[in-house]
Coordinates of C-alpha atoms (C1' of nucleotides) in Angstrom, one line a residue:
Chain A
M29 CA 11.8 -8.6 -26.3
N30 CA 11.3 -8.0 -23.0
K31 CA 12.7 -4.1 -23.0
T32 CA 13.3 -2.4 -19.6
E33 CA 9.9 0.3 -19.6
P34 CA 10.9 3.2 -18.6
Q35 CA 9.2 3.3 -15.9
T36 CA 9.5 7.5 -16.1
N37 CA 5.9 7.6 -14.8
L38 CA 5.5 8.3 -11.4
E39 CA 2.1 6.0 -11.3
A40 CA 4.1 3.2 -12.4
R41 CA 6.9 4.1 -10.0
A42 CA 4.2 3.8 -6.6
Q43 CA 3.0 0.2 -8.0
L44 CA 6.0 -1.1 -7.8
F45 CA 7.2 0.5 -4.6
K46 CA 3.3 -0.5 -3.4
A47 CA 3.9 -4.3 -4.7
L48 CA 6.4 -4.7 -2.7
G49 CA 4.7 -3.6 0.1
H50 CA 3.5 -6.1 1.4
P51 CA 5.3 -8.5 3.5
V52 CA 3.8 -11.5 2.3
R53 CA 5.2 -10.3 -1.6
L54 CA 8.6 -9.5 0.2
L55 CA 8.3 -13.7 0.9
I56 CA 7.7 -14.1 -2.4
V57 CA 10.4 -12.2 -4.0
N58 CA 11.6 -14.1 -2.1
L59 CA 10.7 -17.7 -2.3
V60 CA 10.7 -17.0 -5.9
Q61 CA 13.9 -15.9 -5.9
T62 CA 16.1 -18.8 -5.0
K63 CA 14.8 -21.3 -7.8
P64 CA 11.3 -20.3 -9.5
R65 CA 8.1 -21.9 -8.2
H66 CA 4.6 -22.8 -8.7
G67 CA 1.4 -21.2 -6.9
E68 CA 0.4 -23.7 -5.1
E69 CA 3.5 -24.9 -3.2
L70 CA 4.0 -20.8 -2.0
A71 CA 0.4 -21.5 -1.0
E72 CA 1.6 -24.5 0.8
I73 CA 4.9 -23.2 2.9
L74 CA 2.8 -19.4 3.3
N75 CA 0.3 -21.2 4.4
L76 CA -2.3 -19.7 3.0
N77 CA -5.1 -19.7 0.5
P78 CA -3.7 -20.6 -3.3
A79 CA -6.0 -17.6 -4.6
T80 CA -4.6 -15.5 -2.1
I81 CA -1.3 -16.0 -3.6
S82 CA -2.6 -15.7 -7.2
H83 CA -4.1 -12.4 -6.1
H84 CA -0.5 -11.2 -5.4
L85 CA 1.7 -13.1 -7.6
S86 CA -0.6 -10.9 -10.7
Q87 CA 0.5 -8.1 -8.6
L88 CA 4.2 -8.1 -8.8
V89 CA 3.6 -9.9 -12.6
A90 CA 2.0 -6.7 -13.5
V91 CA 5.4 -4.2 -11.5
G92 CA 6.8 -6.9 -13.8
L93 CA 9.1 -8.3 -10.9
L94 CA 7.6 -11.9 -11.5
T95 CA 7.5 -13.9 -15.3
L96 CA 5.6 -17.1 -15.9
K97 CA 5.8 -19.8 -17.8
K98 CA 2.9 -22.0 -18.6
D99 CA 4.3 -25.1 -18.0
Q100 CA 1.3 -28.3 -18.3
Y101 CA -0.8 -27.5 -15.7
Y102 CA 1.5 -25.5 -13.6
H103 CA 2.4 -22.2 -14.1
T104 CA 5.5 -21.9 -13.0
Y105 CA 7.1 -18.0 -11.4
S106 CA 9.9 -16.7 -12.0
L107 CA 12.1 -13.9 -10.8
I108 CA 12.9 -10.8 -13.2
G109 CA 16.7 -9.1 -11.7
D110 CA 17.2 -6.7 -14.0
V111 CA 14.8 -3.7 -11.8
L112 CA 16.7 -4.8 -8.2
K113 CA 19.6 -4.3 -9.6
K114 CA 18.6 -0.4 -9.0
T115 CA 19.0 1.9 -6.2
L116 CA 16.3 3.0 -4.6
G117 CA 16.8 6.4 -5.1
E118 CA 17.2 5.9 -8.7
M119 CA 13.9 4.5 -9.0
I120 CA 12.5 7.3 -6.8
R121 CA 14.4 10.1 -8.9
L122 CA 12.2 11.2 -11.6
P123 CA 14.0 13.5 -13.7
Q124 CA 14.7 16.4 -12.0
A125 CA 13.8 18.6 -14.8
G126 CA 10.4 16.6 -16.4
L127 CA 9.7 17.2 -11.5
M128 CA 7.5 20.3 -12.0
A129 CA 5.6 19.5 -15.8
D130 CA 4.9 15.9 -14.9
V131 CA 3.6 17.1 -10.9
E132 CA 1.1 19.2 -13.5
E133 CA 0.6 17.4 -16.2
D134 CA -0.6 14.6 -13.3
A135 CA -3.2 17.0 -11.7
Y136 CA -4.4 17.5 -15.1
Q137 CA -4.9 14.4 -16.6
N138 CA -6.7 13.9 -12.2
K139 CA -8.8 16.9 -13.8
V140 CA -10.3 15.2 -17.0
L141 CA -9.9 11.5 -15.2
A142 CA -12.6 13.3 -12.4
T143 CA -14.3 15.1 -15.3
F144 CA -15.6 12.3 -17.1
F145 CA -15.5 9.3 -14.4
R146 CA -17.6 8.7 -11.5
H147 CA -17.8 5.6 -9.7
G148 CA -15.4 4.5 -11.8
R149 CA -17.6 4.5 -14.7
L150 CA -17.2 6.4 -18.1
L151 CA -19.9 9.2 -17.8
Q152 CA -18.9 9.7 -21.7
I153 CA -17.0 9.6 -23.9
P154 CA -15.0 12.9 -24.1
S155 CA -15.0 14.2 -27.8
Q156 CA -11.9 16.9 -27.4
L157 CA -8.8 14.3 -29.1
K158 CA -6.7 15.5 -25.6
K159 CA -9.5 14.4 -23.5
Q160 CA -9.2 10.8 -24.9
Q161 CA -6.6 10.3 -25.0
I162 CA -6.4 10.8 -21.7
V163 CA -9.5 8.4 -21.0
L164 CA -8.5 6.1 -23.2
H165 CA -5.2 5.3 -21.3
R166 CA -6.6 4.4 -18.7
I167 CA -8.6 2.4 -19.3
V168 CA -6.0 0.5 -21.5
Q169 CA -4.3 0.1 -18.6
E170 CA -7.2 -3.4 -17.3
F171 CA -5.5 -4.5 -20.4
E172 CA -2.2 -6.4 -19.2
P173 CA 0.6 -6.4 -21.5
G174 CA 1.4 -9.5 -23.4
K175 CA -1.8 -11.2 -23.3
E176 CA -4.2 -12.2 -25.6
Y177 CA -8.1 -11.1 -26.1
S178 CA -10.4 -12.4 -27.6
E179 CA -13.0 -10.3 -28.5
R180 CA -15.6 -10.7 -26.6
E181 CA -13.1 -10.8 -23.2
V182 CA -11.7 -7.3 -24.3
N183 CA -16.0 -6.4 -24.8
Q184 CA -16.2 -7.7 -21.3
A185 CA -13.5 -5.1 -20.1
L186 CA -14.7 -2.4 -22.1
I187 CA -18.6 -2.7 -21.0
E188 CA -17.4 -2.6 -17.4
F189 CA -16.9 1.5 -18.9
H190 CA -19.7 2.8 -20.6
D191 CA -22.8 0.8 -22.9
D192 CA -20.4 2.1 -26.4
V193 CA -18.0 -0.1 -26.3
A194 CA -17.8 -1.0 -29.9
Y195 CA -17.2 2.8 -30.3
L196 CA -14.1 2.4 -27.0
R197 CA -12.4 -0.2 -28.6
R198 CA -12.5 1.0 -32.4
S199 CA -11.3 4.5 -30.2
L200 CA -7.9 2.5 -28.7
I201 CA -7.0 0.9 -31.6
D202 CA -7.5 4.6 -33.5
H203 CA -5.4 5.3 -31.0
G204 CA -2.6 2.9 -30.9
L205 CA -3.4 1.6 -27.5
M206 CA -4.6 -2.0 -28.6
K207 CA -3.4 -3.7 -31.8
R208 CA -6.1 -6.1 -33.8
E209 CA -4.8 -9.3 -36.0
A210 CA -7.0 -12.0 -36.8
G211 CA -9.5 -11.4 -34.2
I212 CA -7.0 -10.9 -31.3
Y213 CA -6.3 -8.3 -29.2
W214 CA -3.3 -6.7 -27.4
R215 CA -2.0 -3.7 -25.5
V216 CA 0.6 -1.8 -27.1
V217 CA 3.0 -0.5 -24.8
E218 CA 4.4 3.3 -25.0
A219 CA 7.9 3.7 -24.4
M220 CA 6.1 6.9 -22.3
E221 CA 4.6 10.4 -24.0
G222 CA 2.3 12.4 -22.7
Chain B
M15 CA 19.2 -13.3 22.6
N16 CA 17.4 -9.9 20.8
K17 CA 16.0 -12.3 17.7
T18 CA 13.3 -10.0 16.1
E19 CA 15.2 -7.2 14.6
P20 CA 13.6 -4.3 13.1
Q21 CA 15.8 -3.5 9.6
T22 CA 16.7 -7.2 9.4
N23 CA 11.9 -8.0 9.8
L24 CA 9.8 -8.5 7.3
E25 CA 6.9 -6.2 8.4
A26 CA 9.6 -3.3 8.2
R27 CA 11.0 -3.8 5.1
A28 CA 7.4 -3.9 3.8
Q29 CA 6.2 -0.1 5.8
L30 CA 9.4 1.4 3.4
F31 CA 8.7 0.0 0.6
K32 CA 4.6 0.8 1.6
A33 CA 5.7 4.3 2.5
L34 CA 7.4 4.7 -0.9
G35 CA 3.8 3.2 -2.6
H36 CA 2.1 6.1 -3.3
P37 CA 2.6 9.3 -6.0
V38 CA 2.1 11.6 -3.4
R39 CA 5.1 10.2 -1.0
L40 CA 7.4 9.5 -4.4
L41 CA 6.4 13.6 -5.1
I42 CA 7.2 14.2 -1.9
V43 CA 10.5 12.5 -1.9
N44 CA 11.6 13.7 -4.9
L45 CA 11.1 17.3 -3.7
V46 CA 12.7 17.8 -0.1
Q47 CA 15.9 15.6 -2.0
T48 CA 16.6 19.3 -4.3
K49 CA 15.8 20.9 -1.0
P50 CA 14.7 20.4 2.3
R51 CA 11.4 21.7 2.8
H52 CA 8.6 22.7 5.1
G53 CA 5.0 20.8 4.4
E54 CA 2.5 24.1 3.8
E55 CA 5.4 24.7 1.1
L56 CA 4.2 21.0 -0.7
A57 CA 0.5 21.1 0.2
E58 CA 1.5 24.3 -1.8
I59 CA 3.5 22.3 -4.2
L60 CA 1.0 19.5 -4.8
N61 CA -2.6 21.2 -4.1
L62 CA -3.5 19.0 -1.3
N63 CA -4.3 19.5 2.3
P64 CA -1.8 20.4 5.1
A65 CA -3.5 17.6 7.0
T66 CA -3.4 14.9 4.8
I67 CA 0.5 16.0 3.6
S68 CA 1.0 15.8 6.8
H69 CA -0.4 12.1 6.3
H70 CA 2.3 11.3 4.2
L71 CA 5.1 12.9 5.9
S72 CA 4.3 10.6 8.7
Q73 CA 4.9 8.0 7.1
L74 CA 7.8 9.3 5.6
V75 CA 9.4 10.0 9.6
A76 CA 8.8 7.0 10.4
V77 CA 9.7 4.0 7.9
G78 CA 12.7 6.6 7.9
L79 CA 13.4 8.4 4.7
L80 CA 13.1 11.8 6.4
T81 CA 14.2 13.7 9.0
L82 CA 12.1 16.4 10.9
K83 CA 14.4 19.7 12.7
K84 CA 11.9 22.2 14.2
D85 CA 12.6 25.7 13.4
Q86 CA 10.6 28.7 14.8
Y87 CA 7.0 27.2 14.3
Y88 CA 8.4 25.5 11.1
H89 CA 8.5 22.1 11.1
T90 CA 11.7 21.5 8.4
Y91 CA 12.1 18.0 6.6
S92 CA 14.4 16.5 4.8
L93 CA 15.8 14.0 2.7
I94 CA 17.9 11.0 4.2
G95 CA 20.5 9.4 1.6
D96 CA 21.4 6.6 3.6
V97 CA 19.2 4.2 2.6
L98 CA 18.2 4.6 -1.1
K99 CA 22.3 3.6 -1.4
K100 CA 20.8 1.3 -1.4
T101 CA 19.6 -1.7 -4.8
L102 CA 16.6 -2.8 -4.6
G103 CA 17.1 -6.6 -4.7
E104 CA 19.5 -6.0 -1.6
M105 CA 16.5 -4.6 0.8
I106 CA 14.3 -7.8 -0.3
R107 CA 16.5 -10.3 0.1
L108 CA 16.1 -11.5 3.1
P109 CA 19.1 -13.7 4.9
Q110 CA 19.0 -16.9 2.9
A111 CA 19.4 -18.7 6.1
G112 CA 16.8 -17.1 7.7
L113 CA 13.9 -17.0 6.0
M114 CA 11.8 -19.8 7.0
A115 CA 12.9 -19.2 10.4
D116 CA 11.6 -15.6 9.8
V117 CA 8.0 -17.3 8.2
E118 CA 7.7 -19.2 11.0
E119 CA 8.4 -16.5 13.6
D120 CA 5.5 -13.8 12.3
A121 CA 3.6 -17.1 11.3
Y122 CA 4.2 -17.5 15.7
Q123 CA 4.1 -13.6 16.7
N124 CA 0.3 -13.6 14.9
K125 CA -0.8 -16.6 16.4
V126 CA 0.5 -14.7 19.9
L127 CA -1.1 -11.6 19.1
A128 CA -4.2 -12.5 17.2
T129 CA -5.4 -14.5 20.9
F130 CA -4.2 -11.4 23.1
F131 CA -5.4 -8.9 20.5
R132 CA -9.8 -7.6 19.7
H133 CA -10.3 -5.5 17.6
G134 CA -6.9 -3.2 19.0
R135 CA -7.4 -4.3 22.5
L136 CA -5.1 -6.0 24.8
L137 CA -7.8 -8.4 26.1
Q138 CA -5.4 -10.0 29.1
I139 CA -1.6 -9.7 29.9
P140 CA -0.4 -12.4 28.6
S141 CA 1.7 -14.0 31.7
Q142 CA 3.7 -16.1 30.0
L143 CA 7.6 -14.2 29.5
K144 CA 7.9 -14.7 25.4
K145 CA 4.5 -14.1 24.7
Q146 CA 4.6 -10.9 26.7
Q147 CA 7.4 -9.5 24.9
I148 CA 6.3 -10.4 21.4
V149 CA 2.8 -8.3 22.6
L150 CA 4.9 -5.6 24.5
H151 CA 7.0 -5.0 20.5
R152 CA 3.8 -5.1 19.2
I153 CA 2.9 -1.9 21.8
V154 CA 6.4 0.0 21.4
Q155 CA 5.7 0.4 18.1
E156 CA 3.2 3.7 18.6
F157 CA 5.8 5.4 20.2
E158 CA 7.8 7.2 17.4
P159 CA 11.3 6.6 18.3
G160 CA 13.9 9.9 18.8
K161 CA 10.3 11.7 20.4
E162 CA 9.9 12.5 24.0
Y163 CA 6.8 11.7 26.0
S164 CA 6.2 12.9 29.2
E165 CA 3.8 10.1 32.1
R166 CA 0.5 11.3 31.2
E167 CA 1.1 11.3 27.4
V168 CA 2.1 7.8 27.7
N169 CA -0.4 6.5 29.9
Q170 CA -2.4 8.9 27.0
A171 CA -1.5 5.8 24.6
L172 CA -1.4 2.6 26.6
I173 CA -4.8 3.1 27.8
E174 CA -6.0 2.4 24.4
F175 CA -4.6 -1.2 25.0
H176 CA -5.7 -1.9 27.9
D177 CA -7.0 -0.2 31.4
D178 CA -3.5 -1.2 33.7
V179 CA -1.6 1.1 32.0
A180 CA 1.2 1.0 34.8
Y181 CA 1.9 -2.3 34.3
L182 CA 2.0 -2.0 31.1
R183 CA 4.7 0.8 31.5
R184 CA 6.2 -0.8 34.1
S185 CA 7.1 -3.9 31.8
L186 CA 7.7 -1.8 28.6
I187 CA 10.6 0.1 30.7
D188 CA 11.5 -3.9 32.3
H189 CA 11.8 -5.8 28.7
G190 CA 14.1 -2.5 27.5
L191 CA 11.3 -1.5 24.9
M192 CA 12.1 2.3 26.8
K193 CA 13.9 4.1 28.7
R194 CA 12.7 7.1 31.0
E195 CA 14.2 9.4 32.7
A196 CA 13.6 12.8 34.9
G197 CA 9.9 12.4 34.3
I198 CA 10.3 11.9 30.3
Y199 CA 10.2 8.9 28.2
W200 CA 11.2 7.6 24.4
R201 CA 11.4 4.5 22.6
V202 CA 14.5 1.9 22.9
V203 CA 14.6 1.6 18.9
E204 CA 16.5 -1.8 19.2
A205 CA 20.2 -1.8 17.0
M206 CA 20.5 -4.0 14.3
E207 CA 20.9 -2.6 11.3
G208 CA 22.8 -3.7 7.3
Chain C
dC6 C1' -16.1 -37.1 -22.5
dA7 C1' -15.6 -36.7 -17.1
dT8 C1' -12.2 -36.8 -13.9
dT9 C1' -8.4 -35.1 -11.6
dT10 C1' -5.2 -31.1 -9.9
dG11 C1' -3.7 -26.3 -10.1
dA12 C1' -5.1 -21.5 -11.0
dT13 C1' -8.2 -18.0 -12.0
dT14 C1' -12.0 -15.1 -11.3
dT15 C1' -15.4 -13.6 -8.3
dG16 C1' -18.3 -12.3 -4.1
dA17 C1' -18.9 -11.2 0.2
dT18 C1' -16.4 -9.1 4.1
dT19 C1' -13.5 -7.5 7.1
dG20 C1' -9.4 -4.1 7.3
dT21 C1' -6.5 -0.7 6.1
dA22 C1' -5.6 3.0 3.4
dA23 C1' -6.4 8.6 1.8
dT24 C1' -8.3 12.5 1.6
dC25 C1' -10.5 17.2 4.0
dA26 C1' -12.5 20.1 7.6
dA27 C1' -12.6 21.6 12.3
dA28 C1' -10.8 21.4 16.0
dT29 C1' -6.3 21.7 18.7
dT30 C1' -1.8 22.8 19.6
dA31 C1' 2.5 25.6 19.9
dA32 C1' 6.0 29.5 19.2
dA33 C1' 6.2 34.1 17.4
dA34 C1' 4.4 38.4 17.3
dG35 C1' 1.7 42.5 18.5
Chain D
dC5 C1' -3.0 38.4 26.7
dT6 C1' -4.7 38.0 21.8
dT7 C1' -3.6 36.8 17.5
dT8 C1' -1.6 35.0 13.4
dT9 C1' 1.7 31.1 11.5
dA10 C1' 1.9 26.7 10.1
dA11 C1' 0.7 21.6 12.0
dT12 C1' -1.6 18.5 14.3
dT13 C1' -5.1 15.5 15.1
dT14 C1' -9.1 13.9 15.0
dG15 C1' -13.6 12.1 13.3
dA16 C1' -16.6 11.4 8.6
dT17 C1' -16.1 9.3 4.2
dT18 C1' -14.9 7.8 0.9
dA19 C1' -11.7 4.5 -1.5
dC20 C1' -8.9 0.4 -2.0
dA21 C1' -6.6 -3.7 -0.6
dA22 C1' -6.1 -8.3 1.1
dT23 C1' -8.4 -12.7 2.3
dC24 C1' -11.0 -17.1 1.5
dA25 C1' -14.5 -20.0 0.4
dA26 C1' -17.2 -21.5 -4.0
dA27 C1' -17.1 -21.7 -8.5
dT28 C1' -15.3 -20.9 -12.4
dC29 C1' -11.6 -22.3 -16.0
dA30 C1' -7.9 -25.3 -18.8
dA31 C1' -4.8 -28.6 -19.3
dA32 C1' -3.7 -33.5 -18.9
dT33 C1' -4.8 -38.5 -18.0
dG34 C1' -8.2 -42.0 -17.1

DNA sequence: CATTTGATTTGATTGTAATCAAATTAAAAG
DNA sequence: CTTTTAATTTGATTACAATCAAATCAAATG
């Protein structure tokens, strides 16, 4: 189930490093490494507000460094070891052949995103398929992989981007970025493509 | 002795990860890895303003990922390979025994810094040696390791913190945080690498 | 079902980062 | 000494991150 994400993606790697780029989060990783812990415990040890800890933890989960197990009303976080075995060099190095292509690809995507988004909101849904793909790929980031959403929750997330929520929702399904079953939606994690 | 070790230092590690936590800087590292390059070249490839590139480069140099060689009017940046061989785990893991001590140490230092600094300015130079040490350790961060400074430049940097520049300058020398020879000053990098 | 307990979300605030244009520096060459 | 070329610094702007208090949520328990 837990397939190690093929982090060919530039942005995803940057996110991973960014998640580690804060002293509190480094401490959390270390504390969680000795044994799984829950939020309040960490808040106590680090003398920070639970809300702040929650915020840090969600970042660490988002980049796949920690997992969350719900147990009674405790949320217990544990370390995922896999990633930590890689060297910095391996994490940094982009596939040589694809490097320049990636740069240009990203530049193109950014241009498209810049065209259709203003202040985080979607001005207009692109009609060209490729641009629609890029825009939807951005939007689907708002959904946490593995998490289940009701249709109402999906709508709530999408309304932030554009009023035509129904169309967006359908497009996400059509493009294979999300799936639906019995009224439950979840994000499909792609195995990297362009 | 020298309890505040830079490499073991929590903050320093966070800085390293933070430096890698931006797509542009990841790209720079990759580009520089294939061959040493100068700023304008990178600015061109990445289609960014030279000022922006300069800013990113200085961060990468500051955390010791890149080195700078001046050649004519080119500043050529190359990759320092050492760090990249370490695994993420090694970079993250704080010495188990010292973990809690570090937390408390950092908490104490932050408290001292909060007491004596307001809006980045030193309200008053602490008289207690230990607190002075902490404050000076913070101040010396403003100087780039390996770079040479004239007395005028040192003064310019110090005036940002406190008007009694002469006293600060002397204290930095006395505490062994900087050295002076023939009117040239440079920052002493405290040893202890892993 | 009201209460307790831990977690998360929201809103406000403060702080820090990214970016570019313009000004400045520094080396080389006319 | 003026111009050219690359790099850096400064100032302004805009965006994003960290933090906490207060509100909300969800599970367990009386």
